[in-house]
XYZ file of C-alpha atoms in Angstrom:
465
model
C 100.390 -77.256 -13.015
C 101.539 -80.432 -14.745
C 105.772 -80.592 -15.214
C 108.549 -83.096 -16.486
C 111.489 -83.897 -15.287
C 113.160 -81.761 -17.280
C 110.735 -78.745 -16.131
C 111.324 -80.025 -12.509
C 114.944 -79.645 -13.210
C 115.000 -76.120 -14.697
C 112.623 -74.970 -11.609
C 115.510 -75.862 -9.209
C 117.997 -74.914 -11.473
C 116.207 -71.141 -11.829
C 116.146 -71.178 -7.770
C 119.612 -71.664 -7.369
C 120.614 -69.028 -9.766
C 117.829 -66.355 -8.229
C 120.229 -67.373 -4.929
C 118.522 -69.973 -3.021
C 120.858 -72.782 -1.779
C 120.405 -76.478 -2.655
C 120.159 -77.833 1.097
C 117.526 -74.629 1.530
C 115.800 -76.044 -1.127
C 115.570 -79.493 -0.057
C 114.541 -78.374 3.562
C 111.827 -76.104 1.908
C 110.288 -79.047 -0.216
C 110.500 -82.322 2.995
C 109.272 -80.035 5.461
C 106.654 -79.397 3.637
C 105.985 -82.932 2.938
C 106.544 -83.344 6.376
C 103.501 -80.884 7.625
C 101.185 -83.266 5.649
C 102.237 -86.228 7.108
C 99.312 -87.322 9.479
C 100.822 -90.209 11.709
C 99.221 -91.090 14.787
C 100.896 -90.234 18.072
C 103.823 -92.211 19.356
C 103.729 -94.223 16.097
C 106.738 -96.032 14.370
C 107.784 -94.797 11.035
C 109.982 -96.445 8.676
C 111.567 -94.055 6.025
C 113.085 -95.804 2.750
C 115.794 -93.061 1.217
C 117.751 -93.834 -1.830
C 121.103 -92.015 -2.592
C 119.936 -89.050 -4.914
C 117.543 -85.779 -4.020
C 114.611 -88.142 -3.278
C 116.472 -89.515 -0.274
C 117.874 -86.025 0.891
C 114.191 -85.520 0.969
C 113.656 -88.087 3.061
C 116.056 -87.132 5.615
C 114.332 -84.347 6.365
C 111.152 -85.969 6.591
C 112.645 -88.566 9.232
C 114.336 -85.810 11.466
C 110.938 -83.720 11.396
C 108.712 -87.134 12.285
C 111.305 -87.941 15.126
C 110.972 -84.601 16.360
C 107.253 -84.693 16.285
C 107.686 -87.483 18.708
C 107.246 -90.595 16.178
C 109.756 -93.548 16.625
C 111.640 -93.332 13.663
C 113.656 -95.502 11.379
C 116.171 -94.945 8.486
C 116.790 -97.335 5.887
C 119.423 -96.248 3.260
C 119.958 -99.377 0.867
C 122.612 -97.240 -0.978
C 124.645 -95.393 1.165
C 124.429 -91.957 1.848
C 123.230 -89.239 -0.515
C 125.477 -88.528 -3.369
C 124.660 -84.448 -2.858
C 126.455 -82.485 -0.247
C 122.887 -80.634 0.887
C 121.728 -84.700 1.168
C 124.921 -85.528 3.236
C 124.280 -82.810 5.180
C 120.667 -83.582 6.239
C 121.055 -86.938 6.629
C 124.314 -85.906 9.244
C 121.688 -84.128 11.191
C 119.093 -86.424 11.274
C 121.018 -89.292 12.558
C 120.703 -87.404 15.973
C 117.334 -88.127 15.936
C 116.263 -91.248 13.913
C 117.589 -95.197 14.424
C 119.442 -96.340 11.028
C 118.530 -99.878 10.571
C 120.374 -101.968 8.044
C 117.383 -103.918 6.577
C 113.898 -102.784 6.642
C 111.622 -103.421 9.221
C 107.786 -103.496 9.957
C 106.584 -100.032 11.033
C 102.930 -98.579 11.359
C 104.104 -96.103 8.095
C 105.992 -96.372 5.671
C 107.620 -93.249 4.149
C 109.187 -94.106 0.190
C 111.924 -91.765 -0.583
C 114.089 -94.499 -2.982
C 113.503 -92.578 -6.429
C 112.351 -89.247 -7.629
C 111.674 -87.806 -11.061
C 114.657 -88.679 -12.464
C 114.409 -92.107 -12.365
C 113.660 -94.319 -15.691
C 112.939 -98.081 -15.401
C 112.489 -100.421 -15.288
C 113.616 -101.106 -11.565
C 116.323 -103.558 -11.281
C 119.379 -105.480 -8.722
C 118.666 -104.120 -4.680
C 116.415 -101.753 -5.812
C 113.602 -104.104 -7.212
C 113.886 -106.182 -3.936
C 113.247 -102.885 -1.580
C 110.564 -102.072 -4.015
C 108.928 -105.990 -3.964
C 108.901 -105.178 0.237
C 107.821 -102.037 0.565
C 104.261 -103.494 -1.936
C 104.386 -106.358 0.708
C 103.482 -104.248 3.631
C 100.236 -103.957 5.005
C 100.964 -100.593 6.425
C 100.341 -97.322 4.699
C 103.178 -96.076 2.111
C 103.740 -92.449 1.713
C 105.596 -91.607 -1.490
C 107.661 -88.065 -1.996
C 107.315 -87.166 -5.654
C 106.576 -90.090 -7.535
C 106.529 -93.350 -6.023
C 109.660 -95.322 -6.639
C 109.971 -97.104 -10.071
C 107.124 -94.976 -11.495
C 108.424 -92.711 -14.513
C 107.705 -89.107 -13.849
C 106.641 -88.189 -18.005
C 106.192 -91.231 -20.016
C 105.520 -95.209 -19.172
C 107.169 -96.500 -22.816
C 109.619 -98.603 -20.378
C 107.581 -99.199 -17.271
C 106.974 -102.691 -16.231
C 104.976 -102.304 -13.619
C 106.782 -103.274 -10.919
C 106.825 -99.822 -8.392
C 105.392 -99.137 -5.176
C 102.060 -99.219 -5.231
C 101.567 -95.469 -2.510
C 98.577 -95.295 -0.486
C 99.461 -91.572 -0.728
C 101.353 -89.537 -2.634
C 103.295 -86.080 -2.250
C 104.042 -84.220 -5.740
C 106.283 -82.098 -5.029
C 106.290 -78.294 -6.819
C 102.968 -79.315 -9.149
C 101.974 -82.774 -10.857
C 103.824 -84.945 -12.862
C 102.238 -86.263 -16.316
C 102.201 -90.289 -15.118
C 100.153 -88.909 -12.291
C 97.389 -89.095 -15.534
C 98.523 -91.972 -17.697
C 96.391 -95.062 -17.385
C 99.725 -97.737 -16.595
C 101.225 -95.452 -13.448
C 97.718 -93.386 -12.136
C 96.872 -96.271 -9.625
C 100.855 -96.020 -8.438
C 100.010 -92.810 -6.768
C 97.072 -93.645 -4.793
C 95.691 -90.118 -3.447
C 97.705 -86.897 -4.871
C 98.307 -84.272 -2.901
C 100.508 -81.217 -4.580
C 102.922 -80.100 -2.629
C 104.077 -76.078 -3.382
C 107.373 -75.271 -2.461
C 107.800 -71.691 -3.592
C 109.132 -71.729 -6.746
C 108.012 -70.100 -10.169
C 105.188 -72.227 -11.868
C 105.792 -72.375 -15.823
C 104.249 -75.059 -17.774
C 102.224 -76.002 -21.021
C 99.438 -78.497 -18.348
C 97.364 -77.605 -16.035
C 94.477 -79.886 -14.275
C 90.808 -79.111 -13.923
C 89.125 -79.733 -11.499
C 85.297 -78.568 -10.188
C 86.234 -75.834 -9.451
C 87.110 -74.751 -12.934
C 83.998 -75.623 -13.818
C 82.213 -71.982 -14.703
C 78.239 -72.455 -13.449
C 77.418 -68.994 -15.116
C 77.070 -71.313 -18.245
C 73.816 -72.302 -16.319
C 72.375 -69.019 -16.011
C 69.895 -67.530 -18.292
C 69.354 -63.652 -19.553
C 65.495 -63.434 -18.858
C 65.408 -60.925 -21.708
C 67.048 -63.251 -24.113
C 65.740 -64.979 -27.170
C 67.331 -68.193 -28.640
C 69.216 -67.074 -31.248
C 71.230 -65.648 -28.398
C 71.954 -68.696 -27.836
C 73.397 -69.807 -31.029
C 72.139 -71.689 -33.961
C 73.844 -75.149 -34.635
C 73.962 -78.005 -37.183
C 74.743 -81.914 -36.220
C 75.380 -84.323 -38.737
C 75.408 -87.993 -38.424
C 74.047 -91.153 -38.192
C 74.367 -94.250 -40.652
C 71.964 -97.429 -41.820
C 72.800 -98.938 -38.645
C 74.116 -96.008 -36.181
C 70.660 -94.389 -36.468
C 70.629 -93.618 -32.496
C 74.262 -91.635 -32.135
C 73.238 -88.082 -33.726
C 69.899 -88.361 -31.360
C 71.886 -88.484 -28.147
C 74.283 -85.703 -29.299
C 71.779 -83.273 -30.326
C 69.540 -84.384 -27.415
C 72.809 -83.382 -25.150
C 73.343 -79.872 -27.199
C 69.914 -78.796 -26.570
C 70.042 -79.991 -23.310
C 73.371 -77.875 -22.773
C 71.138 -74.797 -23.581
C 71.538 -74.280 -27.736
C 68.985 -71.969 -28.790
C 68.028 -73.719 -32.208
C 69.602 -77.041 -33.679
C 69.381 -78.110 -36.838
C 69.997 -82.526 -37.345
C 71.071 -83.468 -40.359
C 70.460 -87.265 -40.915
C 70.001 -90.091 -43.227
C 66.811 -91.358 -43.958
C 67.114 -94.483 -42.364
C 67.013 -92.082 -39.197
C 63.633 -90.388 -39.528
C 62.259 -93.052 -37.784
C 63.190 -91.340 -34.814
C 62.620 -88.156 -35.606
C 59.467 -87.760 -33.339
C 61.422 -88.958 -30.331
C 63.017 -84.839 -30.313
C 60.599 -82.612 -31.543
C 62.788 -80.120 -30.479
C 65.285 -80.154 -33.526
C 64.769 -79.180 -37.172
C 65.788 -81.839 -39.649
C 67.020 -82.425 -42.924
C 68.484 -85.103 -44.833
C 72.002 -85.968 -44.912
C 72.747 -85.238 -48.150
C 70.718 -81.852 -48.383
C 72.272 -79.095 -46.293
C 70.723 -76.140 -45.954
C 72.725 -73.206 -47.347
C 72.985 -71.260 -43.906
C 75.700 -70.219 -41.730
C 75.492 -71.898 -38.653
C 77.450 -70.931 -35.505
C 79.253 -73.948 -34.812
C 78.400 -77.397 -36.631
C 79.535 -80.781 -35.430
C 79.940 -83.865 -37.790
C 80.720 -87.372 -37.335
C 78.021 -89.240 -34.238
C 77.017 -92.371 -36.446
C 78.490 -91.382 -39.812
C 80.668 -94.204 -41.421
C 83.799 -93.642 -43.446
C 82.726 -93.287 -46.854
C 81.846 -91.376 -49.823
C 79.403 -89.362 -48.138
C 81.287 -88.829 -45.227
C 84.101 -86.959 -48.117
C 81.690 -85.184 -49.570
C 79.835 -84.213 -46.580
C 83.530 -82.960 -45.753
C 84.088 -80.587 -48.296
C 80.536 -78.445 -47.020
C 81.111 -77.966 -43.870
C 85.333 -77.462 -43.691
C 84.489 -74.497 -45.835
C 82.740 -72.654 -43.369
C 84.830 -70.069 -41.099
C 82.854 -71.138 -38.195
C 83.964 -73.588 -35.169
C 83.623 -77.328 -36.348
C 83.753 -80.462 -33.750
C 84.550 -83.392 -35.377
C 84.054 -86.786 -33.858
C 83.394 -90.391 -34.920
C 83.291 -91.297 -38.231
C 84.303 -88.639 -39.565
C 87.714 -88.601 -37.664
C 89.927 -89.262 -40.531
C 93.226 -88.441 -41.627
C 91.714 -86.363 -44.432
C 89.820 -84.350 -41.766
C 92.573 -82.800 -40.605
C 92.137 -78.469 -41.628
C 89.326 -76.807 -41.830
C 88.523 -72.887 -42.565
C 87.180 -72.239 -39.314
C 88.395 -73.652 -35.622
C 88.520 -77.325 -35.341
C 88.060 -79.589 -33.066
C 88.886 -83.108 -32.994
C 87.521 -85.903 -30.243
C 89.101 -89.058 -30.601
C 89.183 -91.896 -28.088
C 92.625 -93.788 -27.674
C 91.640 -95.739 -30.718
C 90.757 -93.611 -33.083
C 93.856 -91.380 -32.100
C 95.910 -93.947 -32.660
C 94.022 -94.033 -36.462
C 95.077 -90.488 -37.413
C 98.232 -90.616 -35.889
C 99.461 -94.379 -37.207
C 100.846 -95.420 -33.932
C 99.713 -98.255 -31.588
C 97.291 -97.741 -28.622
C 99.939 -98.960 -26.250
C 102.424 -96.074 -27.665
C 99.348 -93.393 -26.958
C 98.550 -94.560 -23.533
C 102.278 -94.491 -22.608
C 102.853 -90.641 -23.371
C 99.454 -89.366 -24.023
C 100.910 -85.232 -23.195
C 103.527 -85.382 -25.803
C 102.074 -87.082 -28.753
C 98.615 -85.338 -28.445
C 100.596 -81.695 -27.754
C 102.506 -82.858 -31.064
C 99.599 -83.614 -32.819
C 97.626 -80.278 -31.969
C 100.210 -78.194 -32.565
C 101.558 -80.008 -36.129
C 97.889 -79.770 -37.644
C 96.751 -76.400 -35.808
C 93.855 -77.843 -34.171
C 92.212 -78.258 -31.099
C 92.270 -81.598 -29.858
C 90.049 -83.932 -27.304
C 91.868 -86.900 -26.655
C 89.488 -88.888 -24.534
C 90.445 -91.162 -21.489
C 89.944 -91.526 -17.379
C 92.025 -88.247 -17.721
C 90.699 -86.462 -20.741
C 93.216 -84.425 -22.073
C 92.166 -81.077 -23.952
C 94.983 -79.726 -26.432
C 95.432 -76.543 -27.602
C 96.519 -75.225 -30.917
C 99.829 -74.229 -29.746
C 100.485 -77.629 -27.921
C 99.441 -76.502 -24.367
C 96.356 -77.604 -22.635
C 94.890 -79.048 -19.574
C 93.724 -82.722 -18.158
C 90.366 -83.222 -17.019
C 90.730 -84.967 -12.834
C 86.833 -85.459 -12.468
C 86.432 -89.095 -12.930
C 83.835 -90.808 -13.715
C 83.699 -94.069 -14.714
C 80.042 -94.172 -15.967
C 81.485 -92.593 -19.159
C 83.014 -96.275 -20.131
C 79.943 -97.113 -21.773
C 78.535 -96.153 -25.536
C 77.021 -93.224 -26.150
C 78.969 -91.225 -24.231
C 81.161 -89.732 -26.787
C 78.263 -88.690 -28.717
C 76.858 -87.036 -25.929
C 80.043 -85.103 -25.485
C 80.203 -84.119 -28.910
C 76.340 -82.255 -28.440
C 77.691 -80.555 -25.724
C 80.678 -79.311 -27.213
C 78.121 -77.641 -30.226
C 75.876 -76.143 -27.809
C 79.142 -74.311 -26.336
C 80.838 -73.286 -29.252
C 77.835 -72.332 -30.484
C 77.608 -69.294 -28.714
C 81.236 -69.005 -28.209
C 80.834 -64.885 -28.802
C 78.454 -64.695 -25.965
C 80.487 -66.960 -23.435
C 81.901 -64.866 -20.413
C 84.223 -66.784 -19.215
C 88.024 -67.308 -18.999
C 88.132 -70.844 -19.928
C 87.617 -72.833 -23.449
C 84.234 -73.985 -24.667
C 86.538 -77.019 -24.865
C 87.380 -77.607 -21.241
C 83.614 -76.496 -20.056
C 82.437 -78.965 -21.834
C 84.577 -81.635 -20.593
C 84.067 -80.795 -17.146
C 80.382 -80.222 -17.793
C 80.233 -83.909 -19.150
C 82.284 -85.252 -15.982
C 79.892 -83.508 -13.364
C 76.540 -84.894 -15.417
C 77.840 -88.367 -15.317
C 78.881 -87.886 -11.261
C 75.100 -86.623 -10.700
C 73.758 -89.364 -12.693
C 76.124 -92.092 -10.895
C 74.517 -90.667 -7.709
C 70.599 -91.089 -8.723
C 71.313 -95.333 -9.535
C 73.964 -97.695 -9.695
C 77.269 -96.668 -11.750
C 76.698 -99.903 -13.724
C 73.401 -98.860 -14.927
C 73.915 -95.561 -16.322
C 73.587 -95.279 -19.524
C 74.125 -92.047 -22.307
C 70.470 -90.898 -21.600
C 70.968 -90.642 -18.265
C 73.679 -88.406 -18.316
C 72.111 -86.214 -20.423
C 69.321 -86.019 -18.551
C 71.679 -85.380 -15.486
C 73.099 -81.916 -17.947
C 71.014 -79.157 -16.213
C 71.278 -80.913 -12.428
C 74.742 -80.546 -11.639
């Protein structure tokens, strides 16, 4: 699970009322922290704890090391915690931990200055612990968040924070953990659970949510079983972008695909026998199971008109490209949108910078003021629900920076919804595909250098995950 500040805040706050004690609490979460912490035997540890929760924390964590037998130092640059469970700690761990008045070299370096309360940007005594602790060669531990890093949003963050080598989330994730300003803060994530209730409107994928019976094949099947799809796209001079999406929707396993392109296009028509093709601007009057519009198509005329065929149809429709409008926005059937940053930041009128900085809130805005599910592409893909909830793709692969790649995503995302009635599984065509799309482009990454990959390859990579 994925939680604010605010969520963080209402856990605790749920705990305490259910009758668990605040210093309980705080032992609970450290020691837990504390069980992870891998230092080598006999090795000096410098623990960094600021006045609020965080630091109380980080008590804890310094009594625990010293009683582990690590040589262990306490630097508290303001004073002692401002909580009575913190003063309490920290009374007991002074038996066993030196309290040094200015920091000091140590093999590890525990951060326990801020947690996910803290807003920045980091100023006074606090920026100058922060400025040493990303000075030191040894290995930084953060609990939480590491210090000056925003738990929800990065609107204000300058990026001066400690840069962890590792870092303890406490409870479940916290959203900076995925925005592209704070991710590299955290170096290596591990959650932390600490017993309380999990609520929340995130979760994260990982490979293991990734369903392989999407793989498997009935051997008494036939392909309409497999659903019956239309792609539209392509332009005068975008003439390759509908090719690698319905190249990557039959390679997903679509059992018939019909390509709807411009003539321009036709060229290429021999380079996928596989599909069935007619020109842009004569549909067929069928139903199709799912339809996707936009790989190549440029904002015009024909793009509107285009518009008002397909939107009429009760069936799913993936929209991506140029067709990503803000006129594109309802549709009779579900609809799903796949914009990159820049193209979100189109149909919503705010900047890049303002998407990248709180990505969860403006795309669960967005979702849930048009009714629609939403793709908002990135290192951390998030995929929005309807109702505002969703979950953020942590398979990364950087191959995907390259063109093509959201066209191939878009083929895949057809081929899924496509036969949407015959999917068994628990998860959204939305998030299969997504992971689906991150695993190809990890198995093509591993056949030749990351650099080379390109949009073909990936596809081609589809059925060898």
């Amino acid at each position: 699970m994925i939680y604010t500040a605010a969520e963080i805040k209402q856990a605790d706050a749920t705990a305490f009322r259910q009758g668990m004690p605040a210093d309980v609490l705080m032992e609970r979460a450290a020691s837990a922290v504390a069980a992870r912490l891998t230092f080598r035997p006999r090795s000096s540890v410098l623990v960094i704890c600021g006045a609020g929760n965080n630091g109380g924390d980080g008590w804890v964590v310094a009594r625990e090391s010293a009683q582990r037998g690590c040589d262990v130092f306490v630097y508290a640059p303001f004073g002692e915690p401002k909580s009575s469970e913190g003063e309490r700690h920290a009374a007991y761990a002074r038996r066993f931990v030196t309290i040094v008045e200015e920091p000091r070299d140590a093999d590890y370096v525990v951060d326990a200055l801020f947690g996910v309360g803290f807003r920045g940007p980091v100023t006074g005594k606090a920026r100058d612990v922060i400025t040493w602790m990303r000075e030191q060669s040894a290995p930084v531990m953060a609990i939480d968040v590491p210090s000056g890093v925003p738990s929800d949003e990065a609107s204000e963050f300058d990026g001066h924070a400690v840069k962890a080598d590792t870092t303890f989330s406490l409870h479940g994730y916290k959203r900076s953990a995925f925005l592209t300003q704070t991710a590299p803060y955290y170096g290596t994530v591990e959650m932390v659970d600490i017993g309380l209730s999990h609520k929340s409107e995130w979760r994260v994928l990982t490979e293991s949510d990734f369903d392989r019976g999407l793989l498997e094949r009935d051997p008494y099947g036939h392909k309409n079983r497999y659903g019956h799809g239309c792609l539209i796209g392509g332009s005068r001079h975008l003439i390759g972008a509908p090719f690698l999406a319905a190249r990557a929707a039959l390679r997903t396993g679509i059992g018939l695909l019909d390509l709807a392109i411009p003539s321009e296009a036709h060229i290429m028509a021999s380079s996928l026998p596989e599909a069935m093709y007619y020109g842009i601007d004569e549909l067929p009057d069928k139903t199709y199971a799912a339809t996707a519009i936009g790989p190549g198509l440029v904002d015009d005329e024909r793009s509107d008109r285009l518009w008002q065929t397909v939107s009429r149809q009760s069936k799913p429709l993936i929209v991506d490209a140029g067709a990503l409008t803000t006129e594109h926005l309802a549709a009779e059937g579900p609809l799903t949108l796949t914009p990159h940053p820049g193209e979100f930041a189109r149909l919503t009128g705010r900047s890049v910078a303002e998407i990248e900085a709180d990505r969860f809130r403006i795309a669960s805005d967005f979702a849930r003021q048009h009714g629609i599910h939403l793709i908002l592409k990135g290192t951390h893909t998030l995929i929005v629900k309807p109702d505002g909830t969703g979950a953020v793709n942590t398979i990364q692969a950087a191959v995907l920076s390259k063109g093509g790649s959201g066209d191939v995503l878009t083929g895949m995302l057809l081929a899924l919804w496509a036969r949407t009635d015959r999917i068994d599984t628990e998860s959204s065509p939305n998030e299969q595909a997504v992971l689906w799309h991150a695993l190809a482009a990890q198995a093509a990454s591993r056949q030749m250098h990351p650099a080379s990959v390109l949009a073909t390859d990936v596809i081609e990579a589809i059925g060898r995950i």
